[in-house]
Structures are given as structure tokens and as C-alpha cells.
Coordinates of C-alpha atoms in Angstrom, one line a residue:
X1 CA -12.1 19.4 -11.0
X2 CA -15.8 20.1 -10.5
X3 CA -17.0 20.8 -7.0
X4 CA -19.1 17.7 -6.9
X5 CA -16.1 15.4 -7.5
X6 CA -13.0 14.7 -5.4
X7 CA -9.9 12.6 -5.8
X8 CA -9.2 11.6 -2.1
X9 CA -6.0 9.7 -1.2
X10 CA -6.6 6.6 1.0
X11 CA -4.2 4.3 2.7
X12 CA -4.1 0.6 3.9
X13 CA -1.6 1.4 6.7
X14 CA -3.9 2.1 9.7
X15 CA -6.1 -1.0 9.4
X16 CA -3.3 -3.2 8.0
X17 CA -5.9 -4.8 5.8
X18 CA -8.5 -2.6 4.2
X19 CA -8.3 1.0 3.1
X20 CA -9.0 4.1 5.2
X21 CA -10.1 7.5 4.2
X22 CA -9.6 10.6 6.4
X23 CA -12.8 12.4 7.5
X24 CA -13.2 15.5 9.6
X25 CA -15.8 15.3 12.4
X26 CA -17.6 18.0 14.3
X27 CA -16.8 21.6 15.2
X28 CA -13.2 20.7 16.0
X29 CA -12.7 19.0 12.6
X30 CA -11.0 16.0 14.3
X31 CA -9.6 13.7 11.6
X32 CA -10.7 10.1 11.9
X33 CA -9.3 7.4 9.6
X34 CA -12.4 5.3 8.7
X35 CA -12.3 1.9 7.0
X36 CA -14.0 2.0 3.6
X37 CA -16.6 -0.7 3.2
X38 CA -18.9 -1.3 0.2
X39 CA -20.3 -4.3 2.2
X40 CA -22.1 -2.0 4.7
X41 CA -23.6 1.5 4.8
X42 CA -23.1 2.5 8.4
X43 CA -20.7 5.3 9.4
X44 CA -19.3 5.0 12.9
X45 CA -16.4 6.4 14.9
X46 CA -14.5 5.3 18.0
X47 CA -14.3 7.7 20.9
X48 CA -10.5 7.7 20.7
X49 CA -10.7 9.7 17.5
X50 CA -13.7 12.0 18.3
X51 CA -14.1 14.2 21.3
X52 CA -17.9 14.2 21.2
X53 CA -18.2 16.0 24.5
X54 CA -16.7 19.2 23.1
X55 CA -18.5 19.1 19.7
X56 CA -21.1 21.9 19.8
X57 CA -22.4 20.8 16.5
X58 CA -23.5 17.5 18.0
X59 CA -27.3 16.9 18.2
X60 CA -28.5 13.8 20.1
X61 CA -31.2 11.5 18.7
X62 CA -33.4 8.7 20.1
X63 CA -31.6 6.2 17.7
X64 CA -29.2 3.4 18.6
X65 CA -27.3 0.8 16.6
X66 CA -25.8 -2.6 17.3
X67 CA -23.9 -4.0 14.4
X68 CA -22.3 -7.4 14.0
X69 CA -20.1 -8.6 11.2
X70 CA -18.7 -11.9 10.1
X71 CA -16.1 -11.2 12.8
X72 CA -16.6 -8.3 15.2
X73 CA -19.3 -5.9 16.2
X74 CA -20.1 -2.7 18.1
X75 CA -23.0 -0.7 19.7
X76 CA -23.6 3.0 20.3
X77 CA -25.9 6.0 19.9
X78 CA -26.5 7.8 16.6
X79 CA -25.9 11.5 16.7
X80 CA -25.9 14.3 14.1
X81 CA -22.9 16.5 13.4
X82 CA -20.9 18.0 10.6
X83 CA -18.7 15.7 8.5
X84 CA -16.3 16.8 5.8
X85 CA -13.9 15.3 3.3
X86 CA -11.0 17.5 2.3
X87 CA -8.1 17.3 -0.1
X88 CA -6.0 20.3 -1.2
X89 CA -8.4 23.2 -1.9
X90 CA -11.4 20.9 -2.2
X91 CA -14.0 20.3 0.5
X92 CA -17.2 18.3 0.7
X93 CA -19.2 19.3 3.8
X94 CA -22.2 17.4 5.0
X95 CA -24.1 19.2 7.8
X96 CA -26.2 17.4 10.4
X97 CA -25.1 14.0 9.1
X98 CA -25.9 10.8 11.0
X99 CA -22.9 9.1 12.6
X100 CA -22.8 6.4 15.3
X101 CA -20.5 6.9 18.2
X102 CA -19.0 3.5 19.2
X103 CA -19.4 3.0 22.9
X104 CA -19.0 -0.8 23.1
X105 CA -17.0 -2.9 20.7
X106 CA -15.0 -6.1 20.5
X107 CA -11.3 -5.5 20.9
X108 CA -9.4 -4.6 17.7
X109 CA -12.7 -4.4 15.9
X110 CA -11.2 -2.2 13.2
X111 CA -7.6 -2.9 14.0
X112 CA -5.8 0.4 13.7
X113 CA -8.7 2.3 12.0
X114 CA -10.9 4.7 13.9
X115 CA -14.2 3.3 12.7
X116 CA -16.0 2.5 9.5
X117 CA -17.4 4.4 6.5
X118 CA -19.9 2.2 4.7
X119 CA -20.4 3.0 1.0
X120 CA -23.3 0.6 0.6
X121 CA -27.1 1.2 0.3
X122 CA -29.5 2.4 2.9
X123 CA -31.0 -1.0 3.6
X124 CA -27.8 -2.0 5.4
X125 CA -27.9 0.9 7.8
X126 CA -30.5 -0.3 10.3
X127 CA -31.1 1.5 13.6
X128 CA -33.8 1.5 16.2
X129 CA -35.9 4.3 17.6
X130 CA -35.9 4.1 21.4
X131 CA -38.4 6.9 22.1
X132 CA -40.8 4.3 23.5
X133 CA -38.0 2.9 25.8
X134 CA -37.4 6.3 27.4
X135 CA -41.2 7.1 27.6
X136 CA -41.7 3.9 29.6
X137 CA -39.1 5.0 32.0
X138 CA -40.2 8.6 32.2
X139 CA -36.8 9.8 30.9
X140 CA -36.8 13.1 29.1
X141 CA -35.3 14.0 26.7
X142 CA -35.5 10.7 24.8
X143 CA -31.9 10.6 23.7
X144 CA -29.4 7.8 23.4
X145 CA -26.6 10.3 23.8
X146 CA -25.1 10.3 26.5
X147 CA -25.1 6.5 26.2
X148 CA -27.3 5.1 29.0
X149 CA -26.6 1.3 28.4
X150 CA -24.0 -1.1 29.7
X151 CA -23.3 -3.6 26.9
X152 CA -20.8 -6.5 27.3
X153 CA -17.9 -6.0 24.9
X154 CA -18.1 -9.4 23.3
X155 CA -19.8 -10.7 20.2
X156 CA -22.4 -12.5 22.3
X157 CA -23.0 -9.3 24.4
X158 CA -23.5 -7.2 21.3
X159 CA -25.8 -9.8 19.8
X160 CA -27.9 -9.9 22.9
X161 CA -28.2 -6.1 23.0
X162 CA -29.1 -6.1 19.3
X163 CA -31.8 -8.6 20.1
X164 CA -33.2 -6.3 22.8
X165 CA -33.2 -3.4 20.4
X166 CA -35.5 -5.3 18.1
X167 CA -38.4 -4.7 20.5
X168 CA -38.4 -1.1 19.3
X169 CA -39.2 0.3 15.8
X170 CA -36.5 -0.2 13.2
X171 CA -35.7 2.4 10.6
X172 CA -32.9 3.2 8.1
X173 CA -31.1 6.5 8.5
X174 CA -29.7 7.8 5.3
X175 CA -26.4 6.3 4.4
X176 CA -23.4 8.7 4.2
X177 CA -23.0 8.5 0.4
X178 CA -26.8 8.8 -0.1
X179 CA -26.8 12.0 1.9
X180 CA -23.9 13.4 -0.2
X181 CA -25.9 12.7 -3.4
X182 CA -29.2 14.0 -2.1
X183 CA -27.6 17.3 -0.9
X184 CA -26.1 17.7 -4.3
X185 CA -22.6 17.6 -2.8
X186 CA -21.5 14.6 -4.9
X187 CA -22.8 12.9 -8.0
X188 CA -24.2 9.4 -7.3
X189 CA -21.1 7.4 -8.1
X190 CA -17.6 6.7 -6.7
X191 CA -14.5 4.8 -7.7
X192 CA -11.8 2.9 -5.9
X193 CA -8.2 2.5 -7.0
X194 CA -6.4 0.0 -4.7
X195 CA -3.2 -2.1 -5.0
X196 CA -3.1 -4.4 -1.9
X197 CA -5.3 -6.3 0.5
X198 CA -2.7 -6.3 3.4
X199 CA -0.2 -3.7 4.2
X200 CA 3.1 -4.1 2.4
X201 CA 6.3 -4.0 4.5
X202 CA 9.2 -3.7 2.0
X203 CA 11.9 -3.6 4.7
X204 CA 12.0 -4.9 8.3
X205 CA 13.2 -1.5 9.6
X206 CA 10.3 0.4 8.2
X207 CA 8.4 2.8 10.4
X208 CA 4.7 3.9 9.9
X209 CA 6.1 6.9 8.0
X210 CA 7.9 4.6 5.6
X211 CA 4.8 2.4 5.2
X212 CA 2.6 5.4 4.4
X213 CA 5.1 6.5 1.7
X214 CA 5.1 3.1 0.0
X215 CA 3.0 3.5 -3.2
X216 CA 1.7 -0.1 -2.8
X217 CA 0.0 1.0 0.5
X218 CA -1.7 4.0 -1.2
X219 CA -4.9 4.2 -3.1
X220 CA -7.6 6.6 -4.2
X221 CA -11.3 7.1 -3.4
X222 CA -12.8 9.2 -6.2
X223 CA -16.2 10.7 -5.2
X224 CA -18.7 11.8 -7.8
X225 CA -16.7 10.6 -10.8
X226 CA -14.9 7.6 -12.2
X227 CA -14.8 7.1 -15.9
X228 CA -13.0 10.4 -16.7
X229 CA -9.9 9.4 -14.8
X230 CA -8.3 7.4 -17.6
X231 CA -4.8 8.0 -16.1
X232 CA -5.8 5.3 -13.6
X233 CA -6.8 2.4 -15.9
X234 CA -6.0 0.6 -19.1
X235 CA -8.4 0.2 -22.0
X236 CA -12.1 0.4 -21.7
X237 CA -14.3 -0.2 -18.6
X238 CA -16.4 -3.3 -18.7
X239 CA -19.8 -3.3 -16.9
X240 CA -20.9 -5.8 -14.3
X241 CA -24.6 -5.7 -13.3
X242 CA -25.7 -5.0 -9.7
X243 CA -28.7 -7.3 -9.4
X244 CA -29.9 -6.0 -6.1
X245 CA -29.1 -2.8 -4.1
X246 CA -28.8 -4.4 -0.6
X247 CA -25.1 -5.0 -0.9
X248 CA -23.4 -4.5 -4.3
X249 CA -24.9 -7.8 -5.2
X250 CA -23.6 -9.4 -8.4
X251 CA -24.3 -12.6 -10.3
X252 CA -21.2 -14.8 -10.4
X253 CA -21.5 -17.2 -13.3
X254 CA -18.4 -19.3 -13.0
X255 CA -14.8 -19.7 -11.9
X256 CA -11.8 -20.9 -13.9
X257 CA -8.4 -21.9 -12.6
X258 CA -5.7 -21.1 -15.2
X259 CA -6.7 -22.5 -18.5
X260 CA -8.9 -25.2 -17.0
X261 CA -12.6 -25.8 -17.3
X262 CA -15.2 -23.2 -16.2
X263 CA -16.8 -24.3 -12.9
X264 CA -20.4 -23.1 -12.5
X265 CA -21.1 -21.0 -9.4
X266 CA -24.0 -22.4 -7.3
X267 CA -26.9 -20.1 -6.9
X268 CA -27.7 -18.7 -3.4
X269 CA -30.3 -20.6 -1.4
X270 CA -33.9 -19.9 -2.2
X271 CA -34.7 -18.3 1.1
X272 CA -32.0 -15.7 0.6
X273 CA -32.8 -15.3 -3.1
X274 CA -36.4 -14.3 -2.1
X275 CA -34.9 -11.5 -0.1
X276 CA -33.1 -10.1 -3.1
X277 CA -29.7 -11.5 -2.4
X278 CA -27.4 -13.0 -5.0
X279 CA -24.5 -15.5 -5.0
X280 CA -21.7 -12.8 -4.8
X281 CA -21.0 -9.3 -3.6
X282 CA -18.2 -6.9 -4.4
X283 CA -16.8 -5.8 -1.0
X284 CA -13.8 -3.6 -0.5
X285 CA -14.2 -4.0 3.3
X286 CA -13.1 -7.6 3.0
X287 CA -9.3 -8.2 2.9
X288 CA -10.0 -11.8 1.7
X289 CA -11.6 -13.5 -1.3
X290 CA -14.2 -15.6 0.5
X291 CA -15.5 -18.3 -1.8
X292 CA -18.7 -20.3 -1.5
X293 CA -17.7 -23.7 -0.1
X294 CA -18.2 -25.6 -3.3
X295 CA -16.1 -23.1 -5.3
X296 CA -13.4 -23.1 -2.6
X297 CA -13.1 -26.9 -2.7
X298 CA -13.0 -26.9 -6.5
X299 CA -10.2 -24.3 -6.3
X300 CA -8.3 -26.6 -3.9
X301 CA -8.9 -29.6 -6.2
X302 CA -7.7 -27.7 -9.3
X303 CA -4.6 -26.5 -7.5
X304 CA -3.6 -30.0 -6.3
X305 CA -4.1 -31.3 -9.8
X306 CA -1.7 -28.7 -11.2
X307 CA 1.0 -29.1 -8.5
X308 CA 0.8 -30.8 -5.1
X309 CA 3.3 -28.3 -3.8
X310 CA 0.6 -25.6 -4.1
X311 CA -1.5 -27.3 -1.5
X312 CA 1.5 -27.9 0.7
X313 CA 2.1 -24.2 0.8
X314 CA -1.5 -23.4 1.6
X315 CA -1.6 -26.0 4.4
X316 CA 1.7 -24.7 5.9
X317 CA 0.3 -21.2 5.8
X318 CA -3.0 -22.3 7.5
X319 CA -1.2 -24.2 10.2
X320 CA 1.1 -21.3 11.0
X321 CA -1.8 -18.9 11.0
X322 CA -3.9 -21.0 13.3
X323 CA -0.9 -21.2 15.7
X324 CA -0.7 -17.4 15.7
X325 CA 2.6 -17.4 13.7
X326 CA 3.7 -15.9 10.4
X327 CA 4.5 -18.0 7.3
X328 CA 7.9 -17.1 5.8
X329 CA 8.5 -19.4 2.8
X330 CA 11.7 -19.4 0.9
X331 CA 10.5 -21.5 -2.0
X332 CA 7.1 -19.8 -2.9
X333 CA 7.5 -19.1 -6.6
X334 CA 4.4 -17.2 -7.7
X335 CA 5.4 -17.5 -11.3
X336 CA 4.3 -21.2 -11.1
X337 CA 0.8 -20.4 -9.8
X338 CA -2.2 -19.9 -12.0
X339 CA -4.5 -16.9 -12.3
X340 CA -8.0 -17.5 -11.0
X341 CA -10.7 -16.1 -13.3
X342 CA -14.3 -15.1 -12.2
X343 CA -17.1 -14.5 -14.7
X344 CA -19.8 -12.1 -13.8
X345 CA -23.1 -11.2 -15.5
X346 CA -23.3 -7.9 -17.4
X347 CA -26.5 -5.9 -17.8
X348 CA -26.6 -7.1 -21.4
X349 CA -26.4 -10.8 -20.6
X350 CA -22.6 -11.0 -21.4
X351 CA -19.9 -12.6 -19.3
X352 CA -17.4 -10.2 -17.8
X353 CA -14.1 -11.7 -16.6
X354 CA -12.1 -10.5 -13.6
X355 CA -8.8 -12.3 -12.9
X356 CA -7.1 -12.7 -9.5
X357 CA -3.4 -13.0 -10.0
X358 CA -1.1 -15.0 -7.8
X359 CA 0.5 -11.9 -6.3
X360 CA -2.9 -10.8 -5.2
X361 CA -4.2 -14.1 -3.7
X362 CA -0.8 -14.5 -2.1
X363 CA 0.3 -11.3 -0.5
X364 CA 4.1 -11.1 0.0
X365 CA 5.7 -8.9 2.7
X366 CA 2.3 -8.9 4.3
X367 CA 2.3 -7.3 7.8
X368 CA 6.0 -8.3 8.1
X369 CA 8.9 -8.3 5.7
X370 CA 9.2 -11.8 4.1
X371 CA 5.8 -12.9 5.4
X372 CA 3.4 -14.6 2.9
X373 CA -0.4 -14.5 3.4
X374 CA -2.9 -16.7 1.5
X375 CA -5.9 -14.5 0.9
X376 CA -8.5 -17.0 -0.2
X377 CA -10.9 -18.3 2.5
X378 CA -13.6 -20.9 2.6
X379 CA -17.3 -19.9 3.2
X380 CA -18.0 -18.3 6.6
X381 CA -19.9 -20.3 9.1
X382 CA -23.7 -19.6 9.1
X383 CA -23.1 -17.5 5.9
X384 CA -25.4 -18.0 2.8
X385 CA -24.0 -19.6 -0.3
X386 CA -22.4 -16.3 -1.3
X387 CA -18.9 -15.4 -2.4
X388 CA -17.4 -12.2 -1.0
X389 CA -15.2 -10.7 -3.8
X390 CA -12.9 -8.6 -1.7
X391 CA -9.6 -6.7 -2.2
X392 CA -7.6 -9.7 -3.6
X393 CA -9.8 -9.5 -6.7
X394 CA -10.4 -5.7 -6.7
X395 CA -6.8 -4.7 -6.3
X396 CA -5.9 -5.4 -9.9
X397 CA -8.8 -3.3 -11.1
X398 CA -10.1 0.2 -11.2
X399 CA -13.7 -0.1 -9.9
X400 CA -16.4 2.5 -10.6
X401 CA -19.5 2.1 -8.5
X402 CA -22.0 3.8 -10.8
X403 CA -25.2 4.1 -8.7
X404 CA -27.0 6.4 -11.1
X405 CA -26.8 4.0 -14.1
X406 CA -30.2 2.5 -13.2
X407 CA -32.2 1.6 -10.2
X408 CA -29.6 -0.8 -8.7
X409 CA -26.5 0.7 -10.4
X410 CA -23.6 -1.1 -12.0
X411 CA -19.9 -1.7 -11.3
X412 CA -17.5 -0.8 -14.1
X413 CA -14.0 -2.4 -14.1
X414 CA -10.7 -2.1 -15.9
X415 CA -7.1 -3.1 -15.2
X416 CA -5.3 -0.5 -13.1
X417 CA -2.3 1.5 -14.2
X418 CA 0.3 1.2 -11.5

């Protein structure tokens, strides 16, 4: 395999939902399992996985980040150090790479993962230069490491700190994958091969070792290549247009439940469209398929028209989940449920279909043996009219994120070989 490509095993086990890649950090080459996320471009690590105090490669900077997600958030300094990805005899080493050290975060922000590895574009990697802050206080050197701030470890506390940071100049450190490409370490593309959106527990006695050995909990991150790995997918790759390089923004044309009518996907609101957003993103960092509220309601209506028991199962799951309990049905027959099809715009004006199968939007043996988890969510509060096409849709597909195709790139998809 060429030096600028790598086939890196990944696993869903540490984070329970979402795939993690092992990355070695600093002079001690400590291995951190970072959550892969095409919906962001920040790379950040928790202190439990990285002994920054003993890393003689570490270089402080005047930069700080405070990041909030749909759920969760964190804050910390940006430092420079060596990062490497390794598998077998292959190694990709990035010297003096930017990485945030998480000093404040909401509890269980990444579940069992050690941080996050954003694979998105640079615009999402916003930081702030606090040189002026330190100058005003006669503090020299003007470094955010060691971390001089006390930030409340709640979403409101992190939001308040983020608001304070906005007083100071914003800038966009190069995203991890961008640095790999610019340093000629990797070609400007990567691919994902995944099979689940929540960890699969095949037996109630399974330990973490058993979970890691389960093929359904394993996947691949392929750096610098994609199309050549025909052993991972069926047929030919189809191309979905990336209409803006903020997220991996796509144009969702319509949704279809089973053999029913196509339901047109609403456009995103004008104020977001003017910022280059679109009505959908492809996001491996989301364990859920999050549908814009009109599409979600249409899905529920279509399901109830097909079989009222479908809605009863969904309601029972939601009630159990809200009560903090698992849902363990004995009569959930996924053979009776329809596929849900989504149609995306190609660069050539064609419609490209991706189908979400019942065993992907219902995850069985999820977190616990016998537990069922419904993986479709309604639109997030205060979120634009945008659908987040997460792992339930991606997990039946081999997805190549070809960033060198044109200015924005494209996503090429084909059914996976299991």
C-alpha cells in the first residue's frame, strides 16, 4: 500500500455509539481513542489519555477553544505536538500539529472515548487568539497552556466562556486532515466502512474483549484512498454532491417510505442558506438519523398508515428511554418494517438513493443483549431545518469522502460487503 494511504481499524466499543480511531500523541506516543466526526473539524483529547505535562514535544500557543454540540461541550487550550496514526508497518506522522487539551467538559461528553477527531473542513475549527487578553494583564508569555481559566463544567458554563472568548480575534487553525494533506502525508480523501450505530452485545456475559472481537463492532478508516478497495463494497460507487464545504453539506431531494410516494425535503431557511448551509449533512459523529421536523412527522404518518403496531413500538421505546430504562421487546419483527429511502443530488443533477434498512434504524442488542434502540430522531431544538444523516444511514454503505474531486468535494457511496 502506498505511503500516503492507510487502512486503519476502528471500533464502536469505547464510545458505545460512534467509531473511534487510535491516535498516538506526543513524545510518549500515548494512545488515545478519538471519536471520528465528519460533522466537526476539531481535534481534542481528554487529560486522562494524554499526560501533557511530560510531553517535551508540546509547544504552548495563545489559542483557546470552547466548543458546544447539540448535546455536550468542552473548553481548553490549543497546543502543538506530534500526532501519529499507525497500523502494522505503516505510520503517518504529523509534527507540530494543533490539538486541544480538554480542561473543562460536561460529564460523559464523549462517553468512553478519549476525545474527538474531526474530519470536517477548516471553517468548523474556530479558536480565539488571547494574546491581547494576556497583554492587558501583563502576563508573559501569552500562553493558554498551562490553562489559566476556571470554567463551569456545564453547557451553560461553557457557553458563557465561549461568549467571553468572542471578545478576542477568531481564527481557524488547520484541521487535522487538512494538515495531513498539505504536508503530503495523505491524499485529500478518506473512506469509512462501518456496520453499526450502537455497540452490539451478542451475549449478556460479554466482556469488553468480546465486544472488540465482534465483527459488527469493527470498522475501517481508510486514509488517502477509497475507490481502490473494491473488497469492501458491491458494484459501482455513486456520487453525491457536497454543495458547501462547511460540513459535508448535501442536497436532500426527498424521502420515501417503502414503496410509497416520494416526500419532498424542505429547503433550509433562507438565513442559513445565505451562509452556505444546505438541508442535510452526512455526519459519522451522529449515532442517530435526525430528520427535519416535517420529514420526521411524515415518516411517523407513513409508518402508522402501514401498521399501527409500528408506532406502538416507537412510543414504547421512547417512553422507556425517557424513563432511563431499556426497551426489550419480544414481538419486534423487523421483517415487517419498510426500508426508508433518501434521495440526494449528484454533481450531474441526478438523484442518488441511499436506503436505511429496518435493522439499521432499529438497532438490536444495542448496549445490552436483547435491547432495541430506535435510531431516528426529530429535529433538534434551535437547530436549522437540516437533517443529520448519521450512522444508521451510513452503516449500510461504504462512504468515500473525496475532497480533491472539486472545490467542495463529493461523497461516493456503495453498499458494503459484510
